[in-house]
CSV table of C-alpha atoms in Angstrom, one decimal:
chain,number,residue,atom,x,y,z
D,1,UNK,CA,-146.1,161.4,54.1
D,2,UNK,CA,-145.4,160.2,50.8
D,3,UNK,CA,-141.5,160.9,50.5
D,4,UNK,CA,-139.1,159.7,53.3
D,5,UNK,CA,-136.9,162.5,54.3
D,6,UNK,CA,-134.1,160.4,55.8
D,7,UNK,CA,-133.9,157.0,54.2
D,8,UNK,CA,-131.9,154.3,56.0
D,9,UNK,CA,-128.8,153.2,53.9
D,10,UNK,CA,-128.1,150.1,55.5
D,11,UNK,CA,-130.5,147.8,53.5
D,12,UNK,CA,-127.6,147.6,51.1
D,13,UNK,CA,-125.1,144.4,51.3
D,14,UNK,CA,-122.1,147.5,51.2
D,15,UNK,CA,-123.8,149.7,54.0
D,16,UNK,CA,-121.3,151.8,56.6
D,17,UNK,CA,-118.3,153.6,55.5
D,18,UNK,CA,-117.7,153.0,51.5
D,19,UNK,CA,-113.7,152.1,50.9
D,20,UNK,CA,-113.1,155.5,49.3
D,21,UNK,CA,-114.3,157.0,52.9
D,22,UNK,CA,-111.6,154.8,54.5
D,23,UNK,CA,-108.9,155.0,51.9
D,24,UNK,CA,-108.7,158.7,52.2
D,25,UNK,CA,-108.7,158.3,56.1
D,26,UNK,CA,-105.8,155.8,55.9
D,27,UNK,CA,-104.2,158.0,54.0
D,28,UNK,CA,-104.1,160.8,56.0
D,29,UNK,CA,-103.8,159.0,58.9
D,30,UNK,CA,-100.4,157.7,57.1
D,31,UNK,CA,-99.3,161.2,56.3
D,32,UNK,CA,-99.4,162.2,59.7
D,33,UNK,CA,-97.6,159.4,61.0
D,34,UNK,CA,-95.1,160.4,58.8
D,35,UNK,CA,-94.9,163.9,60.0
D,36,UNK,CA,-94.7,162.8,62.9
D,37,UNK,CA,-92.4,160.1,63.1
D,38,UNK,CA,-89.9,163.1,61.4
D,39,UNK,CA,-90.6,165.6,63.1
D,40,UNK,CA,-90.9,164.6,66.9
D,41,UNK,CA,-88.5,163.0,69.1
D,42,UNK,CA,-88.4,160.4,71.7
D,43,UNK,CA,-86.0,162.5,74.1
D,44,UNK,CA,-86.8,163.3,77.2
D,45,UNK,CA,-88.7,167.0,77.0
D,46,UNK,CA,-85.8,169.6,77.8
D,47,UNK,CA,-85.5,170.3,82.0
D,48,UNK,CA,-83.7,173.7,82.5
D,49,UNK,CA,-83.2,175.2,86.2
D,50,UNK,CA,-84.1,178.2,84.9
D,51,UNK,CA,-86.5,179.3,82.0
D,52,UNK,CA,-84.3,180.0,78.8
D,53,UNK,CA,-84.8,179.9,74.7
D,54,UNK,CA,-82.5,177.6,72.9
D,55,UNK,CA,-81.1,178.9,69.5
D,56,UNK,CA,-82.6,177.4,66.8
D,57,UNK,CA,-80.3,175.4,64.2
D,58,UNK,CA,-80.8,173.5,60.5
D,59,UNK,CA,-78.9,171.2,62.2
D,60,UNK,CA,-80.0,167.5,62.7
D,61,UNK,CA,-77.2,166.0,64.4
D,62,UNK,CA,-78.5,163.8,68.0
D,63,UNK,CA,-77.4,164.7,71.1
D,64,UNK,CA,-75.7,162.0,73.3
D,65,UNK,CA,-74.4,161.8,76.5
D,66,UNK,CA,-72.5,164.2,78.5
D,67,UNK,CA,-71.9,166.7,81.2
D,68,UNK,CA,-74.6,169.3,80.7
D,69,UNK,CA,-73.3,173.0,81.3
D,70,UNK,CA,-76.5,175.3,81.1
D,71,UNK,CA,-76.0,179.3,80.3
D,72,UNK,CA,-79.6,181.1,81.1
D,73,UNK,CA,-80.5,184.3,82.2
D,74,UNK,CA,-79.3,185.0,85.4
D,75,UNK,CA,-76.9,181.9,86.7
D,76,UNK,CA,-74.6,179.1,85.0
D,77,UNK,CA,-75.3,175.6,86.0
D,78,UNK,CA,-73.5,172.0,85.4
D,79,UNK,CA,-75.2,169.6,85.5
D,80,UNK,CA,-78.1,171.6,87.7
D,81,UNK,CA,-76.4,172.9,90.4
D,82,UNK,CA,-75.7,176.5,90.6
D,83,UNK,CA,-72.1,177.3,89.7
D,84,UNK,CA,-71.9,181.0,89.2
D,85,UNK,CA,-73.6,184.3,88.5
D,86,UNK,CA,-74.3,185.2,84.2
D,87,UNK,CA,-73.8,188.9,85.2
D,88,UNK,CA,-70.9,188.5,87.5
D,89,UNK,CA,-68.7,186.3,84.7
D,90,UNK,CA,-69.9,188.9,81.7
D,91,UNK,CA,-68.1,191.6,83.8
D,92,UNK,CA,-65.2,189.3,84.9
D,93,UNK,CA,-61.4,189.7,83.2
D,94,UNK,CA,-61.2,186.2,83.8
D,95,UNK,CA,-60.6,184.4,80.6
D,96,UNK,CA,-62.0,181.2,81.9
D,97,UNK,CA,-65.3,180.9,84.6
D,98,UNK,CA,-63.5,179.0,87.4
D,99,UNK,CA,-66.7,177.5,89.2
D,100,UNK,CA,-67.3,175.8,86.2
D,101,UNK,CA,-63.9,174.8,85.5
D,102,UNK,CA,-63.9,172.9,88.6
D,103,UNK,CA,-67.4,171.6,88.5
D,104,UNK,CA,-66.2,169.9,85.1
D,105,UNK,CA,-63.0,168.6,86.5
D,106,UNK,CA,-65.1,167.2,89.8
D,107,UNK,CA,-67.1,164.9,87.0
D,108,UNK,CA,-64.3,163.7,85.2
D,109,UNK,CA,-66.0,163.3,82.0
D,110,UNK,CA,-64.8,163.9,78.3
D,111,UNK,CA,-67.9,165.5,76.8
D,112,UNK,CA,-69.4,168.5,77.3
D,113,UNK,CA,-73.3,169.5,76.6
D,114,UNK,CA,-73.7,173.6,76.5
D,115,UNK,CA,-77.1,174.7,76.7
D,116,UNK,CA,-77.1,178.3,76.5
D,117,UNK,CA,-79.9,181.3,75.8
D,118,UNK,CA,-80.2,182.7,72.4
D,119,UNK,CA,-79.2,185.7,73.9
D,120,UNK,CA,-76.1,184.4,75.9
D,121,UNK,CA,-73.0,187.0,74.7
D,122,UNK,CA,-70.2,185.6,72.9
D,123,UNK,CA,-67.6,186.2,75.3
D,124,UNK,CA,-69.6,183.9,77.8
D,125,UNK,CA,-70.0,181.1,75.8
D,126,UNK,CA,-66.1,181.3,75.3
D,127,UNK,CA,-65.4,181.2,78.7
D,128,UNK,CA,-67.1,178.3,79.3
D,129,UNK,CA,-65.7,176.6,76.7
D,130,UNK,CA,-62.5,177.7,77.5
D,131,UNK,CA,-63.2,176.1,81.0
D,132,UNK,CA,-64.9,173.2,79.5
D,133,UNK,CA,-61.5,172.6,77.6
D,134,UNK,CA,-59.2,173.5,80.6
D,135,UNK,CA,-61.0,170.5,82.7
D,136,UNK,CA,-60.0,168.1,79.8
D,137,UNK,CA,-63.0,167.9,78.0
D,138,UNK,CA,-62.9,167.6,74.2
D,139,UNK,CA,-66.1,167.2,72.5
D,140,UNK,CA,-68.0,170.3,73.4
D,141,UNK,CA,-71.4,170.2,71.7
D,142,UNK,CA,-74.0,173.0,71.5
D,143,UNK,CA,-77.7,172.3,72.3
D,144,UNK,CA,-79.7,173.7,70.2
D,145,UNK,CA,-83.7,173.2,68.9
D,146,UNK,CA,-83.4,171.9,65.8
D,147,UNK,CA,-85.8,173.8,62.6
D,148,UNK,CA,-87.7,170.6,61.8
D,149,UNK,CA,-89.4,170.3,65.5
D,150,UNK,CA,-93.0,171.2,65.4
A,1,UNK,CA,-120.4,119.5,36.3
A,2,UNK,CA,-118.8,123.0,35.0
A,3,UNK,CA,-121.2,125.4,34.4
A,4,UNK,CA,-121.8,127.0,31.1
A,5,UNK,CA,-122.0,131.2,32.3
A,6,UNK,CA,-120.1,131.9,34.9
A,7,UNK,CA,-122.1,134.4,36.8
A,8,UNK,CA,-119.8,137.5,37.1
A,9,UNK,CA,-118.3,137.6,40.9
A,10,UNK,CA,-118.6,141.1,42.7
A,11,UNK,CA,-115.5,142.8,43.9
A,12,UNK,CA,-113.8,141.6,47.0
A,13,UNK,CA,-114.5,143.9,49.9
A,14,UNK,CA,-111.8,146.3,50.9
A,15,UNK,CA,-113.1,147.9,53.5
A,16,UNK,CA,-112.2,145.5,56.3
A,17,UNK,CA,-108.5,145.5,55.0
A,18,UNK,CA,-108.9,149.0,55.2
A,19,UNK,CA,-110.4,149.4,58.5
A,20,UNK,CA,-107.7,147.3,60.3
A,21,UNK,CA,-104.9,149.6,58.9
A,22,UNK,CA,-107.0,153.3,60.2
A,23,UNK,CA,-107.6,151.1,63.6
A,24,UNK,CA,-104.1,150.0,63.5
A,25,UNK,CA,-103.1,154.0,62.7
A,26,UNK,CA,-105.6,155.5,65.1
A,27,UNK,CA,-103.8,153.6,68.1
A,28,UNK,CA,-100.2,154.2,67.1
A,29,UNK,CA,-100.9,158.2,66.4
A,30,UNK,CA,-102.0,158.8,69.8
A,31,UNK,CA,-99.2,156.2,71.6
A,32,UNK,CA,-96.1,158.8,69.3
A,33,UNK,CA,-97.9,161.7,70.2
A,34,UNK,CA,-97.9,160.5,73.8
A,35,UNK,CA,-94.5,159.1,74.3
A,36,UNK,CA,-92.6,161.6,72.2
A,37,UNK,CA,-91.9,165.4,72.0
A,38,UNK,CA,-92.2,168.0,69.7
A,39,UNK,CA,-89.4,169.4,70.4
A,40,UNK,CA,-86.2,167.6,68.8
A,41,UNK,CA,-82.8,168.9,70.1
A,42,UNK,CA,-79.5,168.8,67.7
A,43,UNK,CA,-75.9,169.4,68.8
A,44,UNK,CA,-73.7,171.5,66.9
A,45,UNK,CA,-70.0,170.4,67.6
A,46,UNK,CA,-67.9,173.4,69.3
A,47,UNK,CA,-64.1,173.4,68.3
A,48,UNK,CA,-62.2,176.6,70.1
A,49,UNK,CA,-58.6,177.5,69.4
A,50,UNK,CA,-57.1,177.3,72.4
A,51,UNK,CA,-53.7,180.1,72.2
A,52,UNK,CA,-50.9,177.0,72.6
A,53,UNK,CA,-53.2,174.7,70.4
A,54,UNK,CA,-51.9,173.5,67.0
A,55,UNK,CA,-55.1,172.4,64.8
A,56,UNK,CA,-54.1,169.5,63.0
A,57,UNK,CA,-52.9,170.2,59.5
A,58,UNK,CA,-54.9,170.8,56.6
A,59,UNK,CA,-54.4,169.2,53.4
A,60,UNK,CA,-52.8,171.4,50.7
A,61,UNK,CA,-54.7,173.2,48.6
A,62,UNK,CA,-55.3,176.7,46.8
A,63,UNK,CA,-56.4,178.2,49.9
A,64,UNK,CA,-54.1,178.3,52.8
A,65,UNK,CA,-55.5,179.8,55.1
A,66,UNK,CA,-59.7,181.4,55.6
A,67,UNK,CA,-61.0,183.1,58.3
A,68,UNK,CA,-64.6,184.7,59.0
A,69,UNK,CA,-64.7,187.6,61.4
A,70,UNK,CA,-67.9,188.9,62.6
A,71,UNK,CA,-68.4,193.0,62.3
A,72,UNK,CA,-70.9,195.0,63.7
A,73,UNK,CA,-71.8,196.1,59.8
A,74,UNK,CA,-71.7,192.5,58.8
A,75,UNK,CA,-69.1,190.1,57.8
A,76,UNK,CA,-64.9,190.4,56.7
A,77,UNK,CA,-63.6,187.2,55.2
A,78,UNK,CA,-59.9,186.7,55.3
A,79,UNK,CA,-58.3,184.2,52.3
A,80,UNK,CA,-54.8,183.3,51.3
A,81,UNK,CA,-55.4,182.3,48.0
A,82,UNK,CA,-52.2,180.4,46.2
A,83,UNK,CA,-51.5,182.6,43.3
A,84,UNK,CA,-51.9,179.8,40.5
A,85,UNK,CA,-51.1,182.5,37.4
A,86,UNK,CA,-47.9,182.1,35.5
A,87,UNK,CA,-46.0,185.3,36.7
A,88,UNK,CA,-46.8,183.9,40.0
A,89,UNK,CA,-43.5,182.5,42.2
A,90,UNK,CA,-44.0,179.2,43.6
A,91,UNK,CA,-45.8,179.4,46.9
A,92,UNK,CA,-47.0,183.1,46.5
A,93,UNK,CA,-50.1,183.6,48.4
A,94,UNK,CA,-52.5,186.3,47.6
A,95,UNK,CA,-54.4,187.9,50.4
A,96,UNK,CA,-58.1,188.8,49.7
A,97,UNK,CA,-60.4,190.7,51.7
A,98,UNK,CA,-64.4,190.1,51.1
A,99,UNK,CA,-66.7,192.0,52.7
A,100,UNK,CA,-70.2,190.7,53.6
A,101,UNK,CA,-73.4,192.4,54.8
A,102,UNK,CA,-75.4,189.5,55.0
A,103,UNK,CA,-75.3,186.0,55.6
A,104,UNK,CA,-76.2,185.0,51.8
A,105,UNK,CA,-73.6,187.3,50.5
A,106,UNK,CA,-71.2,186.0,53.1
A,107,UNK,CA,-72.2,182.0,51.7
A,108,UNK,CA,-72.0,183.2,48.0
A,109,UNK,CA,-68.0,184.1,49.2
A,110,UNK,CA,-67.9,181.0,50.6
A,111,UNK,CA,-68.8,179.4,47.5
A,112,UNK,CA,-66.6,180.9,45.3
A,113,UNK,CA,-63.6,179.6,47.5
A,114,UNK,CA,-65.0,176.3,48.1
A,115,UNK,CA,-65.0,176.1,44.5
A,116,UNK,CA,-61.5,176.8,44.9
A,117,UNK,CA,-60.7,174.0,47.2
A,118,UNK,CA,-63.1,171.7,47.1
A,119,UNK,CA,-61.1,169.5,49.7
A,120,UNK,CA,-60.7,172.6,52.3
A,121,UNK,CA,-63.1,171.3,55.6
A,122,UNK,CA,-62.3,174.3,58.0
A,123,UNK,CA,-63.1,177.5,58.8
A,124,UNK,CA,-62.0,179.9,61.6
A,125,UNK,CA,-64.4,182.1,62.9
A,126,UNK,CA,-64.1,184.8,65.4
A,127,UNK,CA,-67.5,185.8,66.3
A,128,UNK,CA,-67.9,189.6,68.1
A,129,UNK,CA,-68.5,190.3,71.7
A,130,UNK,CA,-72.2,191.6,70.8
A,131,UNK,CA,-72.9,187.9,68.8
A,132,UNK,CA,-75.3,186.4,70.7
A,133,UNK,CA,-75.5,182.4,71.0
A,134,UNK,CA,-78.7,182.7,67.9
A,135,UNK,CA,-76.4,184.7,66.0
A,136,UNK,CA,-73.7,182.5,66.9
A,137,UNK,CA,-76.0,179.2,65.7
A,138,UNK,CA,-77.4,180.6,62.9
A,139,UNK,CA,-73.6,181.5,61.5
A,140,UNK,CA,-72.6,177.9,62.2
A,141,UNK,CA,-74.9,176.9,60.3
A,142,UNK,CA,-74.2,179.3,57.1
A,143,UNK,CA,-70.6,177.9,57.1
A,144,UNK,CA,-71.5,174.7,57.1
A,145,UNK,CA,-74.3,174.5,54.6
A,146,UNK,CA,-74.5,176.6,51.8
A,147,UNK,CA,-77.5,176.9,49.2
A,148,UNK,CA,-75.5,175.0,46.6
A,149,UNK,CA,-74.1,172.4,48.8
A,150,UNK,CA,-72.2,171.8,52.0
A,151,UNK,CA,-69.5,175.0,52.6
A,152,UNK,CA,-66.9,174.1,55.5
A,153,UNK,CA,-67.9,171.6,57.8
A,154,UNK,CA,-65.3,171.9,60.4
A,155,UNK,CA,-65.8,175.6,61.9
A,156,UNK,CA,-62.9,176.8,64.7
A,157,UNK,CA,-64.2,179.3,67.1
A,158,UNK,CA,-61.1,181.8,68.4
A,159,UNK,CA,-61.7,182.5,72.0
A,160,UNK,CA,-63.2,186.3,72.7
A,161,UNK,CA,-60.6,188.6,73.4
């Protein structure tokens, strides 16, 4: 066999990966630090008692501490204990949802973390507010997945 | 004894350099992706009217008074405008009525009376009992940020009827 079909490259002084090879892998290695470092968070991933959507928002504001109020489906929930029924409080005259009310004025605290569905109704939401407000809460944020999360 | 021809020196070798920053990369990649979540929450700051409430005051300027109502066709915005043209009287407020299909027709309203009153921060906004809490967010959003620039950063929910 007079031509060598794989020749061995590592008789040169520069054998292995050449520095283009590894400049372009540092570089891209930097780019998705980047992305990353922007785009993901170091909160805790999001616990909800019961399956839900969160609305997405441009927003990039943090989320801090607070008394978490959670709207899904089917029940209302502070803080992860059960504290009404989603259809029962839609039908409700009530202006405020009581259970909640009370829930919020048990913990005693001043702010207020809403996570509701996408597809929570309007009048919902304002009763809980309404509730959250009537406890003595007055920062009332709404949770919601912010557009630059992968 | 200095010599006469410098023999020319070869390069200096990157790659090691190199190598320690992708080995330095290829363990902090993996650590973030392990530690962290994809998912990034953001909290959007909920002000309701109560009934007995009085909002503290705004400061003065052409536009007394703005208010966003949500429609099943769309959008109504509600301005007092301060009539600024000489046959006006002092203090005479004009009243205009813009409709809105959309939300970039209800920003590009929004603009104009920004433009207005530069200095005006708030917004009421009474959503409908069919806006969901996406639709809700997503309006939120539209009055606070506009193509051009930030609209009305302060936006006051009224309570469903």
């Amino acid at each position: 066999m007079s031509a060598r079909r794989f020749r061995l490259r590592s008789a040169s002084p520069r054998a292995g990966l050449e520095a283009p090879a590894l400049a372009s892998l540092v570089d891209l290695l930097t780019l998705l630090l980047v992305v990353l470092l922007r785009t993901w968070s170091s909160e805790a991933p999001l616990d909800l008692p019961e399956p839900a959507l969160l609305p997405v928002s441009r927003a990039e504001d943090p989320t801090g501490p607070g008394v978490i109020v959670d709207i899904g489906q089917r029940g209302l929930y502070v803080d992860g204990r059960r504290a009404g029924s989603v259809a029962f409080h839609l039908q409700s005259e009530d202006a405020v949802v009581h259970e909640v009310g009370e829930a919020l004025s048990a913990r005693g605290g001043e702010r207020v973390l809403l996570r509701a569905d996408e597809g929570t109704p309007w009048p919902l939401i304002s009763k809980v507010l309404l509730s959250a407000q009537q406890a003595g809460y007055r920062e009332i944020e709404l949770v919601a997945v912010s557009a630059a999360s992968l | 004894m200095r010599r006469l021809f410098r023999g020319e020196r070869p390069p200096p070798d990157a790659r090691p350099a190199l190598l320690a920053v992708a080995s330095l990369m290829l363990v902090i990649v993996p650590m973030i992706l392990l530690t962290s979540s994809g998912q990034k929450l953001t909290g959007i700051g909920l002000a309701l009217a109560g009934p007995e409430e009085e909002l503290p005051p705004l400061p003065p300027g052409p536009v007394e008074s703005l208010r966003v109502e949500v429609e099943p066709q769309g959008y109504r915005v509600r301005a007092g405008v301060r009539r600024s043209d000489v046959r006006a009287q002092i203090g005479e407020v004009e009243q205009q009525e813009l409709l809105a299909p959309d939300l970039p027709a209800l920003q590009a309203h929004l603009g104009r009376l920004k433009a207005l009153d530069p200095a005006r921060r708030r917004v009421q906004l009474a959503p409908h009992a069919e806006t969901d809490a996406a639709a809700l967010v997503a309006l939120v959003d539209a009055l606070r940020q506009g193509p051009d620039g930030p609209l009305f950063p302060e936006v006051v929910l009224e309570p469903a009827p």
